Short mmCIF file of C-alpha atoms in Angstrom, two decimals:
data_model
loop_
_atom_site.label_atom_id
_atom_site.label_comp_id
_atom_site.label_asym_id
_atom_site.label_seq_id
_atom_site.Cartn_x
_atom_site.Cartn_y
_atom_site.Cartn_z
CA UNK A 1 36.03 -1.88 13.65
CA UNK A 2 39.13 -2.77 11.53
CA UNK A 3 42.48 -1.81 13.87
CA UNK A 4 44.20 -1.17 10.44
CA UNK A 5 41.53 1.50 9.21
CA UNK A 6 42.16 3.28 12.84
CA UNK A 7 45.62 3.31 13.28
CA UNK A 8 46.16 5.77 10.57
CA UNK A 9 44.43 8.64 12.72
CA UNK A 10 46.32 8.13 15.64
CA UNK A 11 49.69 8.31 14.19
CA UNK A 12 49.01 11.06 11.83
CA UNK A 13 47.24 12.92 15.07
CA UNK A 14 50.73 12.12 16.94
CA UNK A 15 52.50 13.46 14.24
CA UNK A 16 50.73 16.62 13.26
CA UNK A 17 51.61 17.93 16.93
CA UNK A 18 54.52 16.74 17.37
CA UNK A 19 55.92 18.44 14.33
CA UNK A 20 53.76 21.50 14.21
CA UNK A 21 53.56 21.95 18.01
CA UNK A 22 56.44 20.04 19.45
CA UNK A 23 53.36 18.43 21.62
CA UNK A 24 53.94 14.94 22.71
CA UNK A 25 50.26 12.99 23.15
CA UNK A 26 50.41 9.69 24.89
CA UNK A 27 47.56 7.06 23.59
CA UNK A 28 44.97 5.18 26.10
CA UNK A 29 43.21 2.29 25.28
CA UNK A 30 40.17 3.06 23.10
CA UNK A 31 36.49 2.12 23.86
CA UNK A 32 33.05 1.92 21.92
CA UNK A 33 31.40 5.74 22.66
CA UNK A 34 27.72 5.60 23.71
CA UNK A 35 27.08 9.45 23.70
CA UNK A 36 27.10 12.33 21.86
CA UNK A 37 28.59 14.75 24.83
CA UNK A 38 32.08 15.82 23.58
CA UNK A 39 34.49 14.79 26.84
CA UNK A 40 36.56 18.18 26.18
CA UNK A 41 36.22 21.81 25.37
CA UNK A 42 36.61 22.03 21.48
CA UNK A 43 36.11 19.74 18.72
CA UNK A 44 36.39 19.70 14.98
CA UNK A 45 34.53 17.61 12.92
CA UNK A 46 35.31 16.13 9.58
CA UNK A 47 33.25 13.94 6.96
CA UNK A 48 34.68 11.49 4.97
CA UNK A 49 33.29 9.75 1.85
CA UNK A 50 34.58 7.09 -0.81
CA UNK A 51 33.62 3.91 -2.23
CA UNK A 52 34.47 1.66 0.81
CA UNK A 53 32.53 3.46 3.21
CA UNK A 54 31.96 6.91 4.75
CA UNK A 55 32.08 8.13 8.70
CA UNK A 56 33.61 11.05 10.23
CA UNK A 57 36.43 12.12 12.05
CA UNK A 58 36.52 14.00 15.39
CA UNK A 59 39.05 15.57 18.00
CA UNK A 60 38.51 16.83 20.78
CA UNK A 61 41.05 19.09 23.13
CA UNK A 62 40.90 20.39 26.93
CA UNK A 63 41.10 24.28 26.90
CA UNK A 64 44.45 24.33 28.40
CA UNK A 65 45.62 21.80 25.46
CA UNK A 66 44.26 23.54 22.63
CA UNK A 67 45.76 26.72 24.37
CA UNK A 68 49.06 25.28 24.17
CA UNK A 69 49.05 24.00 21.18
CA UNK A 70 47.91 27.85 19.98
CA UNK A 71 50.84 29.09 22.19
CA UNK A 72 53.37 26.74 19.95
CA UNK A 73 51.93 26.69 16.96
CA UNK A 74 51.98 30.78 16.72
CA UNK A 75 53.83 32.31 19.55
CA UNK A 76 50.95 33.87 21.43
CA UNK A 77 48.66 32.36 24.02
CA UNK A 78 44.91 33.37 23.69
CA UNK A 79 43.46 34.09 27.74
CA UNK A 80 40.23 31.88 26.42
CA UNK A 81 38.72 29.66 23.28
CA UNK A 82 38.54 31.87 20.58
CA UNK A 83 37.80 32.21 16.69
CA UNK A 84 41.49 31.93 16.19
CA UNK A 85 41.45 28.30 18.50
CA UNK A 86 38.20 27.39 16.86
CA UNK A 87 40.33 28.02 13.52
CA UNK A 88 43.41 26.34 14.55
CA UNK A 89 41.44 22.89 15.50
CA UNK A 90 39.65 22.94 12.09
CA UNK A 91 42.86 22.82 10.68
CA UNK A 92 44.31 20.22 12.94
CA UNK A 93 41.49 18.02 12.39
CA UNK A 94 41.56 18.69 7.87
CA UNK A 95 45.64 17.49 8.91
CA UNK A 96 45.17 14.73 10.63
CA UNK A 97 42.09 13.73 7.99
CA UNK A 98 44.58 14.77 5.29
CA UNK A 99 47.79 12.08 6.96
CA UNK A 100 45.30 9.10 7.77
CA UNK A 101 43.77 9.56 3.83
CA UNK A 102 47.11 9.56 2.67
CA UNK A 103 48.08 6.12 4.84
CA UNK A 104 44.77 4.45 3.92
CA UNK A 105 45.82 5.27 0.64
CA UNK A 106 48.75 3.40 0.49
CA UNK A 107 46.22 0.34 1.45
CA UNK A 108 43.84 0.69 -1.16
CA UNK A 109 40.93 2.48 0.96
CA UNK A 110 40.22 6.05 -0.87
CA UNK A 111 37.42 8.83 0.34
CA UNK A 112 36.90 12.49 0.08
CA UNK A 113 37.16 15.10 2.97
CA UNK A 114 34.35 18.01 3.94
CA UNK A 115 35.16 20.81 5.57
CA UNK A 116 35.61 20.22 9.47
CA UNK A 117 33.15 22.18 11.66
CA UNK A 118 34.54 23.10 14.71
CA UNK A 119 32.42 23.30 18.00
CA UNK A 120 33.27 24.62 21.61
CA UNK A 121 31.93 24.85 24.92
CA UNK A 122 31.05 23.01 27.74
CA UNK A 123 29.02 19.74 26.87
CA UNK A 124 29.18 20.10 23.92
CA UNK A 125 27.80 17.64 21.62
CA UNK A 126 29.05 16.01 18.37
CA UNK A 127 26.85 13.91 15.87
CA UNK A 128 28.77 11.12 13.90
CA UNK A 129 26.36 10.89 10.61
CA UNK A 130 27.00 7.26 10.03
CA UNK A 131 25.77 3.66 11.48
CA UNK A 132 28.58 1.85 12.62
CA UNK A 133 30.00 1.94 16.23
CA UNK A 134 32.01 5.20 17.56
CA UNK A 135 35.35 4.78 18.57
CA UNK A 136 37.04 7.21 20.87
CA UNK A 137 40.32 6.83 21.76
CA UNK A 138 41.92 8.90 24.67
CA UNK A 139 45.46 10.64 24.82
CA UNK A 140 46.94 12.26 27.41
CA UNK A 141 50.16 14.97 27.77
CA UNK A 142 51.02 17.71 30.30
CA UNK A 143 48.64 20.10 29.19
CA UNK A 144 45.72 17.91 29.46
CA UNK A 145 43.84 15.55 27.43
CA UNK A 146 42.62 14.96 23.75
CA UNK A 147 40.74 12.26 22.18
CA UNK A 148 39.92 10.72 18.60
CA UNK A 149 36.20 9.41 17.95
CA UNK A 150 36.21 7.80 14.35
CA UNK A 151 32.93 6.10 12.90
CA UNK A 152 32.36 4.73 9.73
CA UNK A 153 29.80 2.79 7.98
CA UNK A 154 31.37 -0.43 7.24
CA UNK A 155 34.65 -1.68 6.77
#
């Protein structure tokens, strides 16, 4: 998978909480993802489509991360995953979708977004609805972890 098609996610991920949370992720090194099992507690989901290729975009949070985020992002901290953290990680995800497409842009590579779906719970499972390999890509911060899986077609 093309390094230049991937870095836009991770920066625009780094910078949509940074800004809108004042959360600070710190990138691992990313691997090829044999599974479906989500390794956190609630994902969102996005679709992307254009005349390159098409994949999908997905983060995933720990509880306590999303939680924080919530808490920063709005001022209140929900006791568990709710509709309202369910909400808030859709709309992570459509910014983060939103920065990369606006990078990749700038390089020529143009697609459409769907609507993220955003799934919770433990074990969880999310279903890339393309053929090439899955990338995840692991961050860390205080609050616990989050990670990036990005899949596309061809590149």
């Amino acid at each position: 998978m093309n390094v230049e098609f991937i870095n836009p996610f991770i920066s625009s991920l780094l910078n949509v909480l940074s800004t809108m949370a004042q959360t600070d992720l710190t990138p691992g090194k990313p691997k090829i993802k044999k599974t479906e099992v989500a390794v956190g507690d609630v994902s969102g989901l996005i679709g992307m489509v254009g005349p390159q290729t098409k994949g999908s975009l997905s983060i995933t949070f720990d509880g306590e991360l999303a939680m924080t985020i919530m808490e920063r992002m709005l001022g209140e901290r929900p006791e568990k995953i709710n509709e309202e953290v369910t909400d808030m990680v859709g709309e992570i995800t459509n910014m983060v979708a939103g920065g990369a497409k606006n990078l990749l842009g700038d390089k020529g590579y143009e697609f459409d977004m769907a609507t993220p779906v955003v799934v919770s719970g433990k074990d969880h499972t999310i279903t890339h609805k393309c053929e090439g390999p899955k990338l995840i890509m692991p961050f860390t911060s205080d609050f616990g972890a989050a990670h990036i899986e990005v899949c596309f077609d061809k590149l």
